[in-house]
CSV table of C-alpha atoms and ligand atoms in Angstrom, one decimal:
chain,number,residue,atom,x,y,z
D,1,MET,CA,59.8,-10.4,-21.8
D,2,TYR,CA,60.4,-9.2,-25.3
D,3,THR,CA,64.0,-8.5,-26.3
D,4,VAL,CA,64.9,-6.2,-29.1
D,5,PRO,CA,67.7,-7.8,-31.3
D,6,LYS,CA,71.0,-6.1,-31.6
D,7,LEU,CA,71.8,-4.6,-35.0
D,8,ASP,CA,75.0,-5.6,-36.8
D,9,ASP,CA,74.0,-3.9,-40.1
D,10,TYR,CA,73.2,-0.2,-40.0
D,11,SER,CA,72.5,0.2,-43.7
D,12,PRO,CA,69.1,1.9,-44.5
D,13,ASP,CA,67.7,-1.5,-45.8
D,14,ALA,CA,68.7,-3.4,-42.8
D,15,LEU,CA,67.2,-0.6,-40.5
D,16,ASP,CA,63.9,-0.7,-42.5
D,17,ARG,CA,63.7,-4.4,-42.2
D,18,ALA,CA,64.3,-4.3,-38.4
D,19,VAL,CA,61.7,-1.5,-38.0
D,20,ALA,CA,59.2,-3.4,-40.2
D,21,GLU,CA,59.7,-6.5,-38.0
D,22,LEU,CA,58.9,-4.5,-34.8
D,23,LEU,CA,55.8,-2.9,-36.4
D,24,ARG,CA,54.5,-6.3,-37.4
D,25,SER,CA,54.5,-7.6,-33.9
D,26,LEU,CA,53.0,-4.3,-32.7
D,27,GLU,CA,50.1,-4.7,-35.1
D,28,ASP,CA,49.6,-8.4,-34.3
D,29,GLU,CA,49.6,-7.8,-30.5
D,30,SER,CA,47.2,-4.8,-30.9
D,31,ALA,CA,44.8,-6.8,-33.0
D,32,ALA,CA,44.7,-9.6,-30.4
D,33,LEU,CA,43.6,-7.3,-27.5
D,34,HIS,CA,40.2,-8.3,-25.9
D,35,ASP,CA,40.2,-6.8,-22.4
D,36,GLU,CA,41.5,-4.0,-20.3
D,37,SER,CA,44.2,-6.1,-18.5
D,38,ALA,CA,45.6,-7.4,-21.8
D,39,TYR,CA,45.7,-3.8,-23.1
D,40,LYS,CA,47.6,-2.6,-20.0
D,41,ALA,CA,50.2,-5.4,-20.4
D,42,PHE,CA,50.5,-4.5,-24.1
D,43,ARG,CA,51.0,-0.8,-23.3
D,44,ASP,CA,53.6,-1.5,-20.6
D,45,ARG,CA,55.6,-3.9,-22.9
D,46,TRP,CA,56.0,-1.1,-25.5
D,47,LEU,CA,56.2,2.0,-23.4
D,48,ALA,CA,57.7,1.1,-20.0
D,49,ARG,CA,60.7,3.2,-19.1
D,50,LYS,CA,62.6,0.3,-17.8
D,51,ASN,CA,63.0,-2.4,-20.5
D,52,GLY,CA,60.0,-1.3,-22.6
D,53,VAL,CA,60.5,-2.0,-26.4
D,54,LEU,CA,61.0,1.7,-27.1
D,55,THR,CA,63.5,2.0,-24.3
D,56,GLN,CA,65.4,-1.0,-25.6
D,57,VAL,CA,65.3,0.4,-29.2
D,58,ASN,CA,66.8,3.6,-27.8
D,59,ASP,CA,69.5,1.8,-25.9
D,60,THR,CA,70.4,-1.1,-28.3
D,61,TRP,CA,70.0,0.7,-31.6
D,62,LEU,CA,70.4,4.5,-31.3
D,63,LYS,CA,73.1,4.6,-28.5
D,64,ALA,CA,75.0,1.7,-30.1
D,65,ALA,CA,74.9,3.2,-33.6
D,66,PRO,CA,78.2,4.2,-35.2
D,67,GLY,CA,78.5,8.0,-35.7
D,68,PRO,CA,77.6,8.1,-39.5
D,69,ALA,CA,74.5,6.0,-39.0
D,70,LYS,CA,73.2,7.9,-35.9
D,71,ARG,CA,71.1,10.3,-38.0
D,72,ASP,CA,69.3,7.5,-40.0
D,73,VAL,CA,68.7,5.5,-36.9
D,74,GLY,CA,67.4,8.6,-35.0
D,75,GLN,CA,64.8,9.4,-37.7
D,76,ARG,CA,63.6,5.8,-37.8
D,77,VAL,CA,63.4,5.6,-34.0
D,78,ASN,CA,61.4,8.8,-33.8
D,79,ALA,CA,59.0,7.6,-36.5
D,80,LEU,CA,58.7,4.3,-34.7
D,81,LYS,CA,57.9,6.0,-31.5
D,82,ALA,CA,55.1,8.1,-33.0
D,83,ARG,CA,53.7,5.0,-34.6
D,84,VAL,CA,53.8,2.9,-31.4
D,85,GLU,CA,52.1,5.7,-29.4
D,86,ALA,CA,49.3,6.1,-32.1
D,87,THR,CA,48.7,2.4,-32.3
D,88,ILE,CA,48.4,2.0,-28.5
D,89,GLU,CA,46.0,4.9,-28.3
D,90,ARG,CA,43.9,3.5,-31.1
D,91,ALA,CA,43.8,0.1,-29.4
D,92,HIS,CA,42.6,1.7,-26.2
D,93,GLU,CA,39.7,3.6,-28.0
D,94,LYS,CA,38.7,0.4,-29.8
D,95,LEU,CA,38.6,-1.6,-26.6
D,96,HIS,CA,36.3,1.0,-24.9
D,97,ALA,CA,34.1,1.3,-28.0
D,98,SER,CA,33.6,-2.4,-28.1
D,99,SER,CA,32.8,-2.7,-24.4
D,100,ALA,CA,30.3,0.1,-24.8
D,101,ASP,CA,28.8,-1.7,-27.7
D,102,ALA,CA,28.5,-4.8,-25.6
D,103,LYS,CA,26.8,-2.8,-22.9
D,104,PHE,CA,24.3,-1.4,-25.4
D,105,ALA,CA,23.6,-4.8,-26.8
D,106,GLU,CA,22.9,-6.1,-23.3
D,107,GLU,CA,20.6,-3.3,-22.4
D,108,ARG,CA,18.8,-3.2,-25.7
D,109,LEU,CA,15.0,-3.0,-25.5
D,110,ASP,CA,12.9,-4.8,-28.0
D,111,ILE,CA,10.2,-2.2,-28.6
D,112,THR,CA,8.2,-4.7,-30.7
D,113,LEU,CA,7.4,-6.9,-27.6
D,114,PRO,CA,3.9,-6.5,-26.2
D,115,GLY,CA,3.9,-4.2,-23.1
D,116,LEU,CA,3.0,-5.2,-19.5
D,117,HIS,CA,-0.7,-4.7,-19.1
D,118,ARG,CA,-1.4,-2.6,-16.0
D,119,PRO,CA,-5.1,-2.4,-15.2
D,120,ILE,CA,-6.4,1.2,-14.8
D,121,GLY,CA,-7.9,1.8,-11.4
D,122,VAL,CA,-11.4,3.0,-10.9
D,123,ARG,CA,-13.1,5.4,-8.5
D,124,HIS,CA,-13.8,3.9,-5.1
D,125,PRO,CA,-17.5,3.2,-4.7
D,126,ILE,CA,-17.8,5.7,-1.9
D,127,LEU,CA,-16.2,8.5,-4.0
D,128,ARG,CA,-18.3,7.4,-7.0
D,129,ALA,CA,-21.5,7.6,-5.0
D,130,MET,CA,-20.5,10.9,-3.6
D,131,ASP,CA,-19.5,12.3,-7.0
D,132,GLU,CA,-22.8,11.1,-8.6
D,133,MET,CA,-24.9,12.6,-5.8
D,134,VAL,CA,-23.0,15.9,-6.0
D,135,ALA,CA,-23.5,15.9,-9.8
D,136,VAL,CA,-27.2,15.7,-9.3
D,137,PHE,CA,-27.2,18.9,-7.2
D,138,LYS,CA,-24.7,20.6,-9.5
D,139,ALA,CA,-27.1,20.1,-12.3
D,140,MET,CA,-29.7,22.0,-10.2
D,141,GLY,CA,-27.4,25.0,-9.8
D,142,TYR,CA,-25.8,24.1,-6.5
D,143,SER,CA,-22.1,24.9,-5.9
D,144,ILE,CA,-19.8,22.8,-3.8
D,145,GLY,CA,-18.7,23.8,-0.3
D,146,GLU,CA,-15.8,22.4,1.6
D,147,GLY,CA,-14.5,22.9,5.1
D,148,PRO,CA,-11.9,21.6,7.6
D,149,GLU,CA,-12.2,18.2,9.2
D,150,VAL,CA,-10.6,19.6,12.4
D,151,GLU,CA,-13.3,22.0,13.6
D,152,THR,CA,-14.0,24.2,16.6
D,153,ASP,CA,-16.8,23.5,19.0
D,154,TYR,CA,-18.4,26.7,17.8
D,155,TYR,CA,-18.8,25.7,14.2
D,156,ASN,CA,-19.6,22.0,14.9
D,157,PHE,CA,-22.1,22.6,17.7
D,158,GLU,CA,-22.8,26.0,19.1
D,159,SER,CA,-23.6,27.9,15.9
D,160,LEU,CA,-25.8,25.0,14.8
D,161,ASN,CA,-28.0,25.4,17.8
D,162,PHE,CA,-26.9,22.2,19.6
D,163,PRO,CA,-28.0,22.5,23.2
D,164,PRO,CA,-25.3,21.9,25.8
D,165,ASN,CA,-26.6,18.4,26.7
D,166,HIS,CA,-27.2,17.2,23.2
D,167,PRO,CA,-26.0,13.6,22.8
D,168,ALA,CA,-23.8,14.4,19.8
D,169,ARG,CA,-21.8,16.7,22.1
D,170,ASP,CA,-21.2,13.7,24.4
D,171,THR,CA,-17.6,12.5,24.6
D,172,GLN,CA,-19.0,9.1,23.7
D,173,ASP,CA,-19.7,10.3,20.2
D,174,THR,CA,-17.3,13.1,19.5
D,175,LEU,CA,-13.5,12.8,19.1
D,176,PHE,CA,-11.9,15.8,20.8
D,177,ILE,CA,-8.3,17.0,20.2
D,178,ALA,CA,-6.3,16.6,23.3
D,179,GLY,CA,-4.8,19.4,25.4
D,180,GLN,CA,-7.6,22.0,24.7
D,181,ASP,CA,-8.9,22.3,28.2
D,182,ALA,CA,-7.4,25.8,28.8
D,183,LYS,CA,-9.3,27.2,25.9
D,184,PRO,CA,-12.9,28.5,26.1
D,185,LEU,CA,-15.4,25.8,25.1
D,186,ARG,CA,-16.3,27.3,21.7
D,187,GLU,CA,-12.6,27.4,20.6
D,188,ARG,CA,-11.8,23.8,21.5
D,189,LEU,CA,-10.9,21.6,18.6
D,190,LEU,CA,-12.5,18.4,17.6
D,191,LEU,CA,-13.0,16.1,14.6
D,192,ARG,CA,-16.2,17.3,12.9
D,193,THR,CA,-19.1,14.9,13.6
D,194,HIS,CA,-21.0,16.2,10.5
D,195,THR,CA,-20.5,18.4,7.5
D,196,SER,CA,-23.0,20.9,8.8
D,197,PRO,CA,-20.3,23.4,10.1
D,198,VAL,CA,-19.7,24.2,6.4
D,199,GLN,CA,-23.2,25.7,6.3
D,200,ILE,CA,-22.3,28.4,8.8
D,201,ARG,CA,-18.9,28.9,7.3
D,202,THR,CA,-20.5,29.4,3.9
D,203,MET,CA,-23.1,31.8,5.2
D,204,GLU,CA,-20.3,33.8,7.0
D,205,GLN,CA,-18.6,34.1,3.6
D,206,GLN,CA,-21.5,35.0,1.4
D,207,PRO,CA,-24.9,36.8,1.8
D,208,PRO,CA,-28.0,35.0,0.6
D,209,PRO,CA,-29.0,33.5,-1.8
D,210,VAL,CA,-27.0,30.3,-1.1
D,211,ARG,CA,-27.3,26.9,-2.8
D,212,ILE,CA,-24.5,24.6,-1.8
D,213,VAL,CA,-23.8,20.9,-1.5
D,214,ILE,CA,-21.1,19.9,0.9
D,215,PRO,CA,-19.4,16.5,0.5
D,216,GLY,CA,-16.9,15.4,3.1
D,217,LYS,CA,-15.4,13.1,5.6
D,218,VAL,CA,-16.7,13.1,9.2
D,219,HIS,CA,-15.7,11.3,12.4
D,220,ARG,CA,-17.5,9.7,15.3
D,221,ASN,CA,-16.4,7.5,18.1
D,222,ASP,CA,-18.4,4.5,16.8
D,223,PRO,CA,-16.9,1.0,16.8
D,224,LEU,CA,-16.8,-0.6,13.4
D,225,ASP,CA,-19.8,-2.9,12.8
D,226,ALA,CA,-22.0,-3.9,9.9
D,227,THR,CA,-23.6,-0.4,9.6
D,228,HIS,CA,-21.1,1.9,11.5
D,229,SER,CA,-17.6,3.2,11.0
D,230,PRO,CA,-15.6,5.8,13.0
D,231,VAL,CA,-14.9,7.6,9.8
D,232,PHE,CA,-17.6,8.0,7.2
D,233,HIS,CA,-18.8,10.5,4.6
D,234,GLN,CA,-21.7,12.9,4.4
D,235,ILE,CA,-23.3,15.1,1.8
D,236,GLU,CA,-24.9,18.1,3.2
D,237,GLY,CA,-27.1,20.6,1.4
D,238,LEU,CA,-28.2,24.1,2.1
D,239,ALA,CA,-30.5,26.4,0.2
D,240,VAL,CA,-31.3,29.9,1.5
D,241,ASP,CA,-33.3,32.5,-0.4
D,242,THR,CA,-36.6,34.5,-0.1
D,243,ASN,CA,-39.7,32.4,-0.1
D,244,ILE,CA,-38.1,29.0,0.3
D,245,THR,CA,-40.7,26.6,1.7
D,246,PHE,CA,-41.0,23.0,2.8
D,247,CYS,CA,-42.4,22.3,-0.7
D,248,ASP,CA,-39.1,23.3,-2.2
D,249,LEU,CA,-37.3,20.9,0.1
D,250,LYS,CA,-39.6,18.0,-0.8
D,251,GLY,CA,-39.4,18.7,-4.5
D,252,THR,CA,-35.6,19.1,-4.5
D,253,LEU,CA,-35.0,15.9,-2.6
D,254,ASP,CA,-37.6,13.9,-4.5
D,255,HIS,CA,-35.9,14.9,-7.8
D,256,ALA,CA,-32.5,14.1,-6.4
D,257,MET,CA,-33.5,10.6,-5.3
D,258,LYS,CA,-35.1,9.9,-8.7
D,259,ALA,CA,-32.0,11.2,-10.5
D,260,PHE,CA,-29.7,9.0,-8.3
D,261,PHE,CA,-31.6,5.8,-7.8
D,262,GLY,CA,-34.0,5.8,-10.8
D,263,SER,CA,-37.2,7.5,-11.7
D,264,SER,CA,-39.5,4.9,-10.2
D,265,VAL,CA,-38.3,5.7,-6.6
D,266,LYS,CA,-40.8,7.4,-4.4
D,267,THR,CA,-40.1,9.5,-1.3
D,268,ARG,CA,-42.0,10.3,1.9
D,269,PHE,CA,-41.3,12.5,4.9
D,270,TYR,CA,-41.8,11.9,8.6
D,271,PRO,CA,-41.6,14.4,11.4
D,272,SER,CA,-38.3,14.3,13.2
D,273,PHE,CA,-36.0,16.5,15.3
D,274,PHE,CA,-32.6,18.1,14.6
D,275,PRO,CA,-31.3,21.1,16.6
D,276,PHE,CA,-30.6,23.2,13.5
D,277,THR,CA,-33.9,22.7,11.6
D,278,GLU,CA,-37.5,23.5,12.5
D,279,PRO,CA,-39.6,21.7,11.4
D,280,SER,CA,-37.4,18.7,10.8
D,281,ALA,CA,-38.1,15.5,8.9
D,282,ASP,CA,-36.7,12.1,8.1
D,283,MET,CA,-37.0,11.2,4.5
D,284,GLN,CA,-37.6,7.6,3.3
D,285,VAL,CA,-37.3,6.2,-0.2
D,286,SER,CA,-39.4,3.3,-1.5
D,287,CYS,CA,-37.3,0.2,-1.2
D,288,ILE,CA,-34.7,0.0,-3.9
D,289,PHE,CA,-34.6,-3.8,-3.8
D,290,CYS,CA,-38.3,-4.7,-3.9
D,291,GLY,CA,-39.8,-1.6,-5.4
D,292,GLY,CA,-42.0,-1.1,-2.3
D,293,LYS,CA,-43.6,-4.6,-2.2
D,294,GLY,CA,-41.7,-5.5,1.0
D,295,CYS,CA,-38.5,-7.6,1.5
D,296,ARG,CA,-36.0,-8.6,4.1
D,297,LYS,CA,-33.8,-5.4,3.3
D,298,CYS,CA,-36.7,-3.0,4.1
D,299,LYS,CA,-38.0,-5.2,6.9
D,300,PHE,CA,-41.1,-5.8,4.8
D,301,SER,CA,-42.2,-2.2,5.1
D,302,GLY,CA,-41.5,-1.2,1.5
D,303,TRP,CA,-39.6,1.9,2.7
D,304,ILE,CA,-36.0,2.7,3.7
D,305,GLU,CA,-34.9,5.6,5.9
D,306,LEU,CA,-32.3,7.6,4.0
D,307,LEU,CA,-31.7,11.1,5.3
D,308,GLY,CA,-32.5,14.0,7.7
D,309,CYS,CA,-33.7,17.4,6.6
D,310,GLY,CA,-35.8,20.4,7.5
D,311,MET,CA,-36.2,24.1,7.4
D,312,VAL,CA,-33.2,26.0,8.7
D,313,ASP,CA,-34.0,27.0,12.4
D,314,PRO,CA,-34.2,30.8,12.7
D,315,ASN,CA,-31.8,30.5,15.7
D,316,VAL,CA,-29.1,29.4,13.2
D,317,PHE,CA,-29.6,32.5,11.1
D,318,GLU,CA,-29.0,34.6,14.2
D,319,PHE,CA,-25.3,33.6,14.1
D,320,VAL,CA,-24.9,35.1,10.6
D,321,LYS,CA,-27.6,37.9,10.9
D,322,GLU,CA,-25.1,40.6,10.1
D,323,ASN,CA,-24.3,39.0,6.8
D,324,GLY,CA,-27.9,39.5,5.5
D,325,TYR,CA,-29.6,36.4,7.1
D,326,ASP,CA,-32.6,38.1,8.6
D,327,SER,CA,-35.1,35.3,9.3
D,328,SER,CA,-38.0,37.7,8.8
D,329,LYS,CA,-37.0,38.1,5.2
D,330,ILE,CA,-35.3,34.9,4.1
D,331,SER,CA,-35.8,31.2,4.8
D,332,GLY,CA,-34.0,28.0,3.8
D,333,PHE,CA,-33.8,24.3,4.0
D,334,ALA,CA,-31.0,21.9,4.8
D,335,PHE,CA,-30.4,18.2,4.5
D,336,GLY,CA,-27.7,15.7,5.2
D,337,MET,CA,-27.2,12.1,4.1
D,338,GLY,CA,-24.6,9.4,4.7
D,339,VAL,CA,-22.7,8.5,1.6
D,340,GLU,CA,-22.0,5.0,2.8
D,341,ARG,CA,-25.7,4.5,3.2
D,342,ILE,CA,-26.6,5.6,-0.3
D,343,ALA,CA,-23.7,3.6,-1.7
D,344,ILE,CA,-24.9,0.5,0.2
D,345,LEU,CA,-28.3,0.9,-1.4
D,346,LYS,CA,-27.2,1.8,-4.9
D,347,TYR,CA,-24.6,-1.0,-5.2
D,348,GLU,CA,-26.4,-3.5,-2.9
D,349,VAL,CA,-23.4,-3.9,-0.6
D,350,GLU,CA,-24.1,-6.0,2.6
D,351,GLU,CA,-21.7,-4.5,5.1
D,352,ILE,CA,-20.1,-1.1,5.5
D,353,GLN,CA,-16.6,-2.7,6.2
D,354,LEU,CA,-16.4,-3.9,2.6
D,355,PHE,CA,-15.8,-0.2,1.6
D,356,TYR,CA,-12.8,0.1,3.8
D,357,GLU,CA,-11.0,-3.2,3.6
D,358,GLY,CA,-9.5,-2.5,0.2
D,359,ASP,CA,-10.2,-6.1,-1.0
D,360,VAL,CA,-9.6,-6.1,-4.7
D,361,ARG,CA,-12.2,-8.9,-5.2
D,362,PHE,CA,-14.8,-6.6,-3.8
D,363,LEU,CA,-13.6,-3.5,-5.6
D,364,GLU,CA,-13.2,-5.1,-9.0
D,365,GLN,CA,-17.0,-5.3,-9.5
D,366,PHE,CA,-17.0,-1.5,-9.8
D,367,ALA,CA,-14.4,-1.5,-12.7
W,1,ZN,ZN1,-37.8,-4.0,0.1
């Protein structure tokens, strides 16, 4: 512990020398401070009430001073006190500033270093195929329609003229929402099995003419295999106007396939059946892989089946008759295609699972 020497000589010169001596050690100690604990020890040594240097100065110099010298000593002690307090405060500030400097130096960023390269993602091939096909129809003046994935039986089946025993209504195919048994059949909820409900929803919203293309996700209770998935995507189309004929349907789809797969692709139509179109057709495209010569992919027929289509059944228009859909005055066509199917053909993908596995090695080829 530091001990303040007693004074024998109270002359002004002797007092100044004694004060100067104390100030020298104050400055030396202050300059040597490097951390918080050293600073605290320094502060206590000078300011502590019990035995601190200032307390000692007060006791050994001021109180012991003879009467005539008291005033001189008092002035010097006060000046010393102010100096000590100021020095200690400055030491504290300096210590904190230098620790902040050290922190800044540690956290400093070198902005001249080359950055981390993060590859930019790309559209998933399913979305890409969907967007491209939608763009083909948008260019022909179609607008985009959307609807809920959780649908009522009415929109998914009844209003689309699905007979009660149609296989798609079967619980083997359709995923129903649980706990709906108390409701009337048409109000029961299910996961839509096709995007076709949006046709009725659109016709309820707007009178003819209608030209919409409907991309979306659909659900069926199919196990995942090379060509099936319980969740997949469709693009549905609907055109309703006066004097729409099967020729318009053929011309529109032929143009769309050429725009999507390339101008050398040919189309042909085979009779088929769908509850909501009459007549109905399956459309085939000339094999994308062999150009129609015949290969393993087209089972050596030169043709690949791609989508279902047909003229809108007048029974469907009956559900929206009040909104201007009088089948004696208007007609229309509809079509629906699987997005996975067109993506498999366009990108020559072997199995549908590849689209869903999220394997970067597969997805990278679309970058
Ligand atoms: Zn082929």
